[in-house]
Amino acid sequence: NAGVTQTPKFRILKIGQSMTLQCTQDMNHNYMYWYRQDPGMGLKLIYYSVGAGITDKGEVPNGYNVSRSTTEDFPLRLELAAPSQTSVYFCASRTRDYGYTFGSGTRLTVV
Amino acid sequence: QQQVKQSPQSLIVQKGGISIINCAYENTAFDYFPWYQQFPGKGPALLIAIRPDVSEKKEGRFTISFNKSAKQFSLHIMDSQPGDSATYFCAALDGGATNKLIFGTGTLLAVQP
């Protein structure tokens, strides 16, 4: 049981490039979330999904996009990367008792 | 209304001491209050959680105290150990269809040997 798996762990992007952060969970959870973590700012919700085919915006969705074609996968797409998107990104899925299980994160630097 | 305010931002405690982190919220619809522990380079991990119908929950050295009328809750770490040094986040669940967690800004705890 791998839980929530995120890839890649680290990435450096140039301004204007695009990339997809991958997130996969094997717990058959319907609810999945993408957060970004900036120093001293806690975790901010980017996008979330309540099931396959259903996604919605969180607090800070600008510059990002998501899709949810299967229960297991919830990729986060960055189009036209900007320095403001330098952050650590965490994917999470909801466990049975409301607790979230987080992945180990993707550290992204945009230069 | 959707914020969770956490304090202090950082905390230094001697080994064996008590670490106390406080959080406050406004939205009375929040119905689940977890605490997460995060070590450097790792994702947050659920530490302990409480529902608003309970005033205190204890798991080992970790205790959540919950004051529903004041809309405040706190984490107490008894007999703090150097291995407890981490960032701690409180959170509140915005229930309903989306079940979104609203996080506090985090407290960096350092336990000195």
PDB file of C-alpha atoms in Angstrom:
ATOM      1  CA  ASN A   1       0.000   0.000   0.000  1.00  0.00           C
ATOM      2  CA  ALA A   2       1.935   3.019  -1.312  1.00  0.00           C
ATOM      3  CA  GLY A   3      -0.554   5.711  -0.197  1.00  0.00           C
ATOM      4  CA  VAL A   4      -0.116   8.975  -2.131  1.00  0.00           C
ATOM      5  CA  THR A   5       2.760   9.067  -4.611  1.00  0.00           C
ATOM      6  CA  GLN A   6       4.030  12.300  -6.133  1.00  0.00           C
ATOM      7  CA  THR A   7       6.505  12.704  -8.962  1.00  0.00           C
ATOM      8  CA  PRO A   8       8.914  14.304  -9.557  1.00  0.00           C
ATOM      9  CA  LYS A   9      10.435  15.145  -6.166  1.00  0.00           C
ATOM     10  CA  PHE A  10      12.405  18.095  -7.507  1.00  0.00           C
ATOM     11  CA  ARG A  11      12.215  20.183 -10.659  1.00  0.00           C
ATOM     12  CA  ILE A  12      13.731  23.364 -11.987  1.00  0.00           C
ATOM     13  CA  LEU A  13      11.750  25.147 -14.686  1.00  0.00           C
ATOM     14  CA  LYS A  14      12.553  28.159 -16.780  1.00  0.00           C
ATOM     15  CA  ILE A  15      10.071  31.015 -16.931  1.00  0.00           C
ATOM     16  CA  GLY A  16       7.404  30.260 -19.515  1.00  0.00           C
ATOM     17  CA  GLN A  17       7.906  26.494 -19.527  1.00  0.00           C
ATOM     18  CA  SER A  18       5.128  24.071 -18.683  1.00  0.00           C
ATOM     19  CA  MET A  19       5.048  20.888 -16.673  1.00  0.00           C
ATOM     20  CA  THR A  20       2.731  18.373 -15.026  1.00  0.00           C
ATOM     21  CA  LEU A  21       3.061  17.304 -11.420  1.00  0.00           C
ATOM     22  CA  GLN A  22       1.853  13.757 -11.030  1.00  0.00           C
ATOM     23  CA  CYS A  23      -0.176  12.426  -8.099  1.00  0.00           C
ATOM     24  CA  THR A  24      -1.444   8.875  -7.685  1.00  0.00           C
ATOM     25  CA  GLN A  25      -3.211   7.241  -4.756  1.00  0.00           C
ATOM     26  CA  ASP A  26      -3.999   3.565  -4.299  1.00  0.00           C
ATOM     27  CA  MET A  27      -6.513   3.867  -1.459  1.00  0.00           C
ATOM     28  CA  ASN A  28      -9.596   4.328  -3.657  1.00  0.00           C
ATOM     29  CA  HIS A  29     -10.296   7.743  -2.127  1.00  0.00           C
ATOM     30  CA  ASN A  30     -12.770   9.949  -3.923  1.00  0.00           C
ATOM     31  CA  TYR A  31     -11.450  13.209  -2.516  1.00  0.00           C
ATOM     32  CA  MET A  32      -8.098  14.536  -3.674  1.00  0.00           C
ATOM     33  CA  TYR A  33      -6.397  17.902  -3.165  1.00  0.00           C
ATOM     34  CA  TRP A  34      -3.446  19.956  -4.335  1.00  0.00           C
ATOM     35  CA  TYR A  35      -1.793  22.367  -1.900  1.00  0.00           C
ATOM     36  CA  ARG A  36       1.203  24.618  -2.205  1.00  0.00           C
ATOM     37  CA  GLN A  37       3.397  25.413   0.770  1.00  0.00           C
ATOM     38  CA  ASP A  38       5.351  28.628   1.016  1.00  0.00           C
ATOM     39  CA  PRO A  39       7.553  29.528   4.006  1.00  0.00           C
ATOM     40  CA  GLY A  40       5.529  31.067   6.837  1.00  0.00           C
ATOM     41  CA  MET A  41       2.313  30.809   4.851  1.00  0.00           C
ATOM     42  CA  GLY A  42       1.047  27.362   5.694  1.00  0.00           C
ATOM     43  CA  LEU A  43      -0.653  25.305   3.015  1.00  0.00           C
ATOM     44  CA  LYS A  44      -2.895  26.936   0.438  1.00  0.00           C
ATOM     45  CA  LEU A  45      -5.436  24.919  -1.535  1.00  0.00           C
ATOM     46  CA  ILE A  46      -4.963  25.126  -5.300  1.00  0.00           C
ATOM     47  CA  TYR A  47      -7.533  22.680  -6.668  1.00  0.00           C
ATOM     48  CA  TYR A  48      -9.540  19.792  -5.366  1.00  0.00           C
ATOM     49  CA  SER A  49     -11.638  16.935  -6.686  1.00  0.00           C
ATOM     50  CA  VAL A  50     -14.537  15.067  -5.122  1.00  0.00           C
ATOM     51  CA  GLY A  51     -14.421  12.244  -7.641  1.00  0.00           C
ATOM     52  CA  ALA A  52     -13.446  11.239 -11.149  1.00  0.00           C
ATOM     53  CA  GLY A  53     -14.536  13.879 -13.644  1.00  0.00           C
ATOM     54  CA  ILE A  54     -15.233  16.513 -10.965  1.00  0.00           C
ATOM     55  CA  THR A  55     -12.781  19.265 -10.072  1.00  0.00           C
ATOM     56  CA  ASP A  56     -13.037  22.723  -8.558  1.00  0.00           C
ATOM     57  CA  LYS A  57     -10.877  25.700  -7.683  1.00  0.00           C
ATOM     58  CA  GLY A  58      -9.397  26.317  -4.279  1.00  0.00           C
ATOM     59  CA  GLU A  59      -7.896  29.508  -2.835  1.00  0.00           C
ATOM     60  CA  VAL A  60      -5.029  30.002  -5.304  1.00  0.00           C
ATOM     61  CA  PRO A  61      -5.908  28.397  -8.682  1.00  0.00           C
ATOM     62  CA  ASN A  62      -4.446  31.006 -11.052  1.00  0.00           C
ATOM     63  CA  GLY A  63      -1.726  29.612 -13.279  1.00  0.00           C
ATOM     64  CA  TYR A  64      -2.705  25.999 -12.658  1.00  0.00           C
ATOM     65  CA  ASN A  65      -5.036  23.425 -14.112  1.00  0.00           C
ATOM     66  CA  VAL A  66      -6.108  19.924 -13.121  1.00  0.00           C
ATOM     67  CA  SER A  67      -7.903  16.911 -14.484  1.00  0.00           C
ATOM     68  CA  ARG A  68      -9.336  13.806 -12.843  1.00  0.00           C
ATOM     69  CA  SER A  69     -10.022  11.092 -15.391  1.00  0.00           C
ATOM     70  CA  THR A  70      -9.616   8.226 -12.898  1.00  0.00           C
ATOM     71  CA  THR A  71     -10.070   7.802  -9.154  1.00  0.00           C
ATOM     72  CA  GLU A  72      -6.345   7.137  -8.732  1.00  0.00           C
ATOM     73  CA  ASP A  73      -4.764  10.040 -10.594  1.00  0.00           C
ATOM     74  CA  PHE A  74      -4.963  13.788 -10.050  1.00  0.00           C
ATOM     75  CA  PRO A  75      -2.277  15.602 -12.077  1.00  0.00           C
ATOM     76  CA  LEU A  76      -1.573  19.322 -11.649  1.00  0.00           C
ATOM     77  CA  ARG A  77      -0.593  21.252 -14.756  1.00  0.00           C
ATOM     78  CA  LEU A  78       1.468  24.433 -14.723  1.00  0.00           C
ATOM     79  CA  GLU A  79       1.243  26.475 -17.912  1.00  0.00           C
ATOM     80  CA  LEU A  80       3.702  29.318 -18.543  1.00  0.00           C
ATOM     81  CA  ALA A  81       5.644  28.919 -15.301  1.00  0.00           C
ATOM     82  CA  ALA A  82       6.361  32.101 -13.318  1.00  0.00           C
ATOM     83  CA  PRO A  83       8.783  32.734 -10.415  1.00  0.00           C
ATOM     84  CA  SER A  84       5.738  33.148  -8.122  1.00  0.00           C
ATOM     85  CA  GLN A  85       5.060  29.446  -8.623  1.00  0.00           C
ATOM     86  CA  THR A  86       8.294  28.491  -6.900  1.00  0.00           C
ATOM     87  CA  SER A  87       7.006  26.443  -4.001  1.00  0.00           C
ATOM     88  CA  VAL A  88       6.605  22.980  -2.536  1.00  0.00           C
ATOM     89  CA  TYR A  89       3.518  21.222  -3.855  1.00  0.00           C
ATOM     90  CA  PHE A  90       1.644  18.574  -1.908  1.00  0.00           C
ATOM     91  CA  CYS A  91      -1.049  16.247  -3.105  1.00  0.00           C
ATOM     92  CA  ALA A  92      -3.406  14.678  -0.578  1.00  0.00           C
ATOM     93  CA  SER A  93      -6.334  12.328  -0.486  1.00  0.00           C
ATOM     94  CA  ARG A  94      -8.940  11.978   2.196  1.00  0.00           C
ATOM     95  CA  THR A  95      -8.936   8.983   4.482  1.00  0.00           C
ATOM     96  CA  ARG A  96     -12.017   7.350   5.928  1.00  0.00           C
ATOM     97  CA  ASP A  97     -11.943   9.293   9.199  1.00  0.00           C
ATOM     98  CA  TYR A  98     -11.528  12.692   7.516  1.00  0.00           C
ATOM     99  CA  GLY A  99      -7.749  12.750   8.002  1.00  0.00           C
ATOM    100  CA  TYR A 100      -5.771  13.577   4.899  1.00  0.00           C
ATOM    101  CA  THR A 101      -2.891  11.463   3.653  1.00  0.00           C
ATOM    102  CA  PHE A 102      -0.245  13.620   2.031  1.00  0.00           C
ATOM    103  CA  GLY A 103       2.345  12.736  -0.547  1.00  0.00           C
ATOM    104  CA  SER A 104       5.996  13.570   0.042  1.00  0.00           C
ATOM    105  CA  GLY A 105       5.850  16.704  -2.093  1.00  0.00           C
ATOM    106  CA  THR A 106       7.383  18.199  -5.220  1.00  0.00           C
ATOM    107  CA  ARG A 107       9.864  21.035  -4.757  1.00  0.00           C
ATOM    108  CA  LEU A 108       9.594  23.317  -7.787  1.00  0.00           C
ATOM    109  CA  THR A 109      11.903  26.207  -8.614  1.00  0.00           C
ATOM    110  CA  VAL A 110      11.118  28.575 -11.487  1.00  0.00           C
ATOM    111  CA  VAL A 111      14.104  30.582 -12.707  1.00  0.00           C
TER     112      VAL A 111
ATOM    113  CA  GLN B   1     -14.454  33.448   8.186  1.00  0.00           C
ATOM    114  CA  GLN B   2     -12.382  30.743   6.568  1.00  0.00           C
ATOM    115  CA  GLN B   3      -9.152  31.479   8.398  1.00  0.00           C
ATOM    116  CA  VAL B   4      -7.434  29.491  11.090  1.00  0.00           C
ATOM    117  CA  LYS B   5      -5.026  31.632  13.105  1.00  0.00           C
ATOM    118  CA  GLN B   6      -2.063  29.856  14.667  1.00  0.00           C
ATOM    119  CA  SER B   7       0.489  31.032  17.216  1.00  0.00           C
ATOM    120  CA  PRO B   8       3.321  31.230  17.965  1.00  0.00           C
ATOM    121  CA  GLN B   9       5.183  31.189  14.655  1.00  0.00           C
ATOM    122  CA  SER B  10       8.165  29.548  16.341  1.00  0.00           C
ATOM    123  CA  LEU B  11       8.819  27.970  19.710  1.00  0.00           C
ATOM    124  CA  ILE B  12      11.915  26.844  21.582  1.00  0.00           C
ATOM    125  CA  VAL B  13      11.452  24.423  24.471  1.00  0.00           C
ATOM    126  CA  GLN B  14      13.910  22.586  26.667  1.00  0.00           C
ATOM    127  CA  LYS B  15      13.891  18.810  26.682  1.00  0.00           C
ATOM    128  CA  GLY B  16      11.302  17.580  29.153  1.00  0.00           C
ATOM    129  CA  GLY B  17       9.276  20.793  28.977  1.00  0.00           C
ATOM    130  CA  ILE B  18       5.744  21.396  27.732  1.00  0.00           C
ATOM    131  CA  SER B  19       5.187  22.766  24.230  1.00  0.00           C
ATOM    132  CA  ILE B  20       1.925  24.643  23.679  1.00  0.00           C
ATOM    133  CA  ILE B  21       0.610  25.778  20.293  1.00  0.00           C
ATOM    134  CA  ASN B  22      -2.646  27.670  19.941  1.00  0.00           C
ATOM    135  CA  CYS B  23      -5.174  28.043  17.156  1.00  0.00           C
ATOM    136  CA  ALA B  24      -8.362  30.051  16.724  1.00  0.00           C
ATOM    137  CA  TYR B  25     -11.109  29.928  14.132  1.00  0.00           C
ATOM    138  CA  GLU B  26     -14.233  31.889  13.202  1.00  0.00           C
ATOM    139  CA  ASN B  27     -16.425  29.533  11.212  1.00  0.00           C
ATOM    140  CA  THR B  28     -18.712  27.624  13.549  1.00  0.00           C
ATOM    141  CA  ALA B  29     -19.451  25.138  10.749  1.00  0.00           C
ATOM    142  CA  PHE B  30     -15.971  23.627  11.107  1.00  0.00           C
ATOM    143  CA  ASP B  31     -16.496  20.158  12.530  1.00  0.00           C
ATOM    144  CA  TYR B  32     -13.121  18.453  12.714  1.00  0.00           C
ATOM    145  CA  PHE B  33      -9.817  19.819  13.997  1.00  0.00           C
ATOM    146  CA  PRO B  34      -6.636  17.894  13.199  1.00  0.00           C
ATOM    147  CA  TRP B  35      -3.023  18.652  13.970  1.00  0.00           C
ATOM    148  CA  TYR B  36      -0.298  17.747  11.516  1.00  0.00           C
ATOM    149  CA  GLN B  37       3.400  17.237  12.118  1.00  0.00           C
ATOM    150  CA  GLN B  38       5.872  17.909   9.343  1.00  0.00           C
ATOM    151  CA  PHE B  39       9.573  17.065   9.311  1.00  0.00           C
ATOM    152  CA  PRO B  40      11.910  18.788   6.828  1.00  0.00           C
ATOM    153  CA  GLY B  41      11.576  17.389   3.331  1.00  0.00           C
ATOM    154  CA  LYS B  42       8.473  15.379   4.195  1.00  0.00           C
ATOM    155  CA  GLY B  43       4.746  15.819   3.754  1.00  0.00           C
ATOM    156  CA  PRO B  44       2.533  16.672   6.742  1.00  0.00           C
ATOM    157  CA  ALA B  45       1.419  13.652   8.738  1.00  0.00           C
ATOM    158  CA  LEU B  46      -1.694  13.459  10.887  1.00  0.00           C
ATOM    159  CA  LEU B  47      -0.731  13.624  14.567  1.00  0.00           C
ATOM    160  CA  ILE B  48      -3.986  13.872  16.487  1.00  0.00           C
ATOM    161  CA  ALA B  49      -7.487  15.204  15.846  1.00  0.00           C
ATOM    162  CA  ILE B  50     -10.597  16.206  17.750  1.00  0.00           C
ATOM    163  CA  ARG B  51     -14.273  16.838  17.058  1.00  0.00           C
ATOM    164  CA  PRO B  52     -16.141  19.771  18.660  1.00  0.00           C
ATOM    165  CA  ASP B  53     -18.264  17.579  20.919  1.00  0.00           C
ATOM    166  CA  VAL B  54     -15.169  16.679  22.947  1.00  0.00           C
ATOM    167  CA  SER B  55     -13.178  19.122  25.113  1.00  0.00           C
ATOM    168  CA  GLU B  56      -9.944  17.153  25.304  1.00  0.00           C
ATOM    169  CA  LYS B  57      -8.232  14.282  23.559  1.00  0.00           C
ATOM    170  CA  LYS B  58      -4.990  12.670  24.627  1.00  0.00           C
ATOM    171  CA  GLU B  59      -2.717  10.328  22.705  1.00  0.00           C
ATOM    172  CA  GLY B  60       0.489   9.540  24.506  1.00  0.00           C
ATOM    173  CA  ARG B  61       2.376  12.793  25.129  1.00  0.00           C
ATOM    174  CA  PHE B  62       0.109  14.768  22.784  1.00  0.00           C
ATOM    175  CA  THR B  63      -3.113  16.420  23.985  1.00  0.00           C
ATOM    176  CA  ILE B  64      -5.624  18.597  22.171  1.00  0.00           C
ATOM    177  CA  SER B  65      -7.671  20.982  24.281  1.00  0.00           C
ATOM    178  CA  PHE B  66     -10.795  22.348  22.617  1.00  0.00           C
ATOM    179  CA  ASN B  67     -12.870  25.335  23.726  1.00  0.00           C
ATOM    180  CA  LYS B  68     -15.961  25.487  21.539  1.00  0.00           C
ATOM    181  CA  SER B  69     -17.396  28.689  23.032  1.00  0.00           C
ATOM    182  CA  ALA B  70     -14.120  30.556  22.543  1.00  0.00           C
ATOM    183  CA  LYS B  71     -13.522  28.913  19.134  1.00  0.00           C
ATOM    184  CA  GLN B  72     -10.020  27.987  20.157  1.00  0.00           C
ATOM    185  CA  PHE B  73      -8.016  24.788  20.315  1.00  0.00           C
ATOM    186  CA  SER B  74      -4.491  23.993  21.329  1.00  0.00           C
ATOM    187  CA  LEU B  75      -1.867  21.284  21.142  1.00  0.00           C
ATOM    188  CA  HIS B  76       0.121  20.374  24.238  1.00  0.00           C
ATOM    189  CA  ILE B  77       3.243  18.247  23.941  1.00  0.00           C
ATOM    190  CA  MET B  78       4.239  16.916  27.340  1.00  0.00           C
ATOM    191  CA  ASP B  79       7.821  15.887  28.136  1.00  0.00           C
ATOM    192  CA  SER B  80       8.996  17.387  24.837  1.00  0.00           C
ATOM    193  CA  GLN B  81      11.854  15.520  23.151  1.00  0.00           C
ATOM    194  CA  PRO B  82      14.403  16.599  20.523  1.00  0.00           C
ATOM    195  CA  GLY B  83      12.684  14.176  18.134  1.00  0.00           C
ATOM    196  CA  ASP B  84       9.540  16.327  18.397  1.00  0.00           C
ATOM    197  CA  SER B  85      11.362  19.167  16.640  1.00  0.00           C
ATOM    198  CA  ALA B  86       9.240  19.791  13.542  1.00  0.00           C
ATOM    199  CA  THR B  87       6.671  22.157  12.097  1.00  0.00           C
ATOM    200  CA  TYR B  88       3.173  21.738  13.471  1.00  0.00           C
ATOM    201  CA  PHE B  89       0.031  22.794  11.631  1.00  0.00           C
ATOM    202  CA  CYS B  90      -3.429  23.062  13.041  1.00  0.00           C
ATOM    203  CA  ALA B  91      -6.342  22.745  10.652  1.00  0.00           C
ATOM    204  CA  ALA B  92     -10.098  22.853  10.529  1.00  0.00           C
ATOM    205  CA  LEU B  93     -12.379  20.918   8.223  1.00  0.00           C
ATOM    206  CA  ASP B  94     -14.830  22.860   6.135  1.00  0.00           C
ATOM    207  CA  GLY B  95     -17.424  20.125   6.013  1.00  0.00           C
ATOM    208  CA  GLY B  96     -20.070  19.481   3.442  1.00  0.00           C
ATOM    209  CA  ALA B  97     -19.509  18.127  -0.028  1.00  0.00           C
ATOM    210  CA  THR B  98     -15.904  19.208  -0.446  1.00  0.00           C
ATOM    211  CA  ASN B  99     -14.327  18.400   2.932  1.00  0.00           C
ATOM    212  CA  LYS B 100     -11.584  20.959   2.545  1.00  0.00           C
ATOM    213  CA  LEU B 101      -9.019  21.433   5.284  1.00  0.00           C
ATOM    214  CA  ILE B 102      -8.136  25.014   6.168  1.00  0.00           C
ATOM    215  CA  PHE B 103      -4.626  25.167   7.601  1.00  0.00           C
ATOM    216  CA  GLY B 104      -2.986  27.476  10.089  1.00  0.00           C
ATOM    217  CA  THR B 105       0.339  29.041   9.125  1.00  0.00           C
ATOM    218  CA  GLY B 106       2.433  26.590  11.122  1.00  0.00           C
ATOM    219  CA  THR B 107       4.655  26.615  14.211  1.00  0.00           C
ATOM    220  CA  LEU B 108       8.308  25.657  14.024  1.00  0.00           C
ATOM    221  CA  LEU B 109       9.148  23.812  17.224  1.00  0.00           C
ATOM    222  CA  ALA B 110      12.729  23.299  18.359  1.00  0.00           C
ATOM    223  CA  VAL B 111      13.312  21.144  21.428  1.00  0.00           C
ATOM    224  CA  GLN B 112      16.761  21.728  22.849  1.00  0.00           C
ATOM    225  CA  PRO B 113      18.599  18.816  24.510  1.00  0.00           C
TER     226      PRO B 113
END
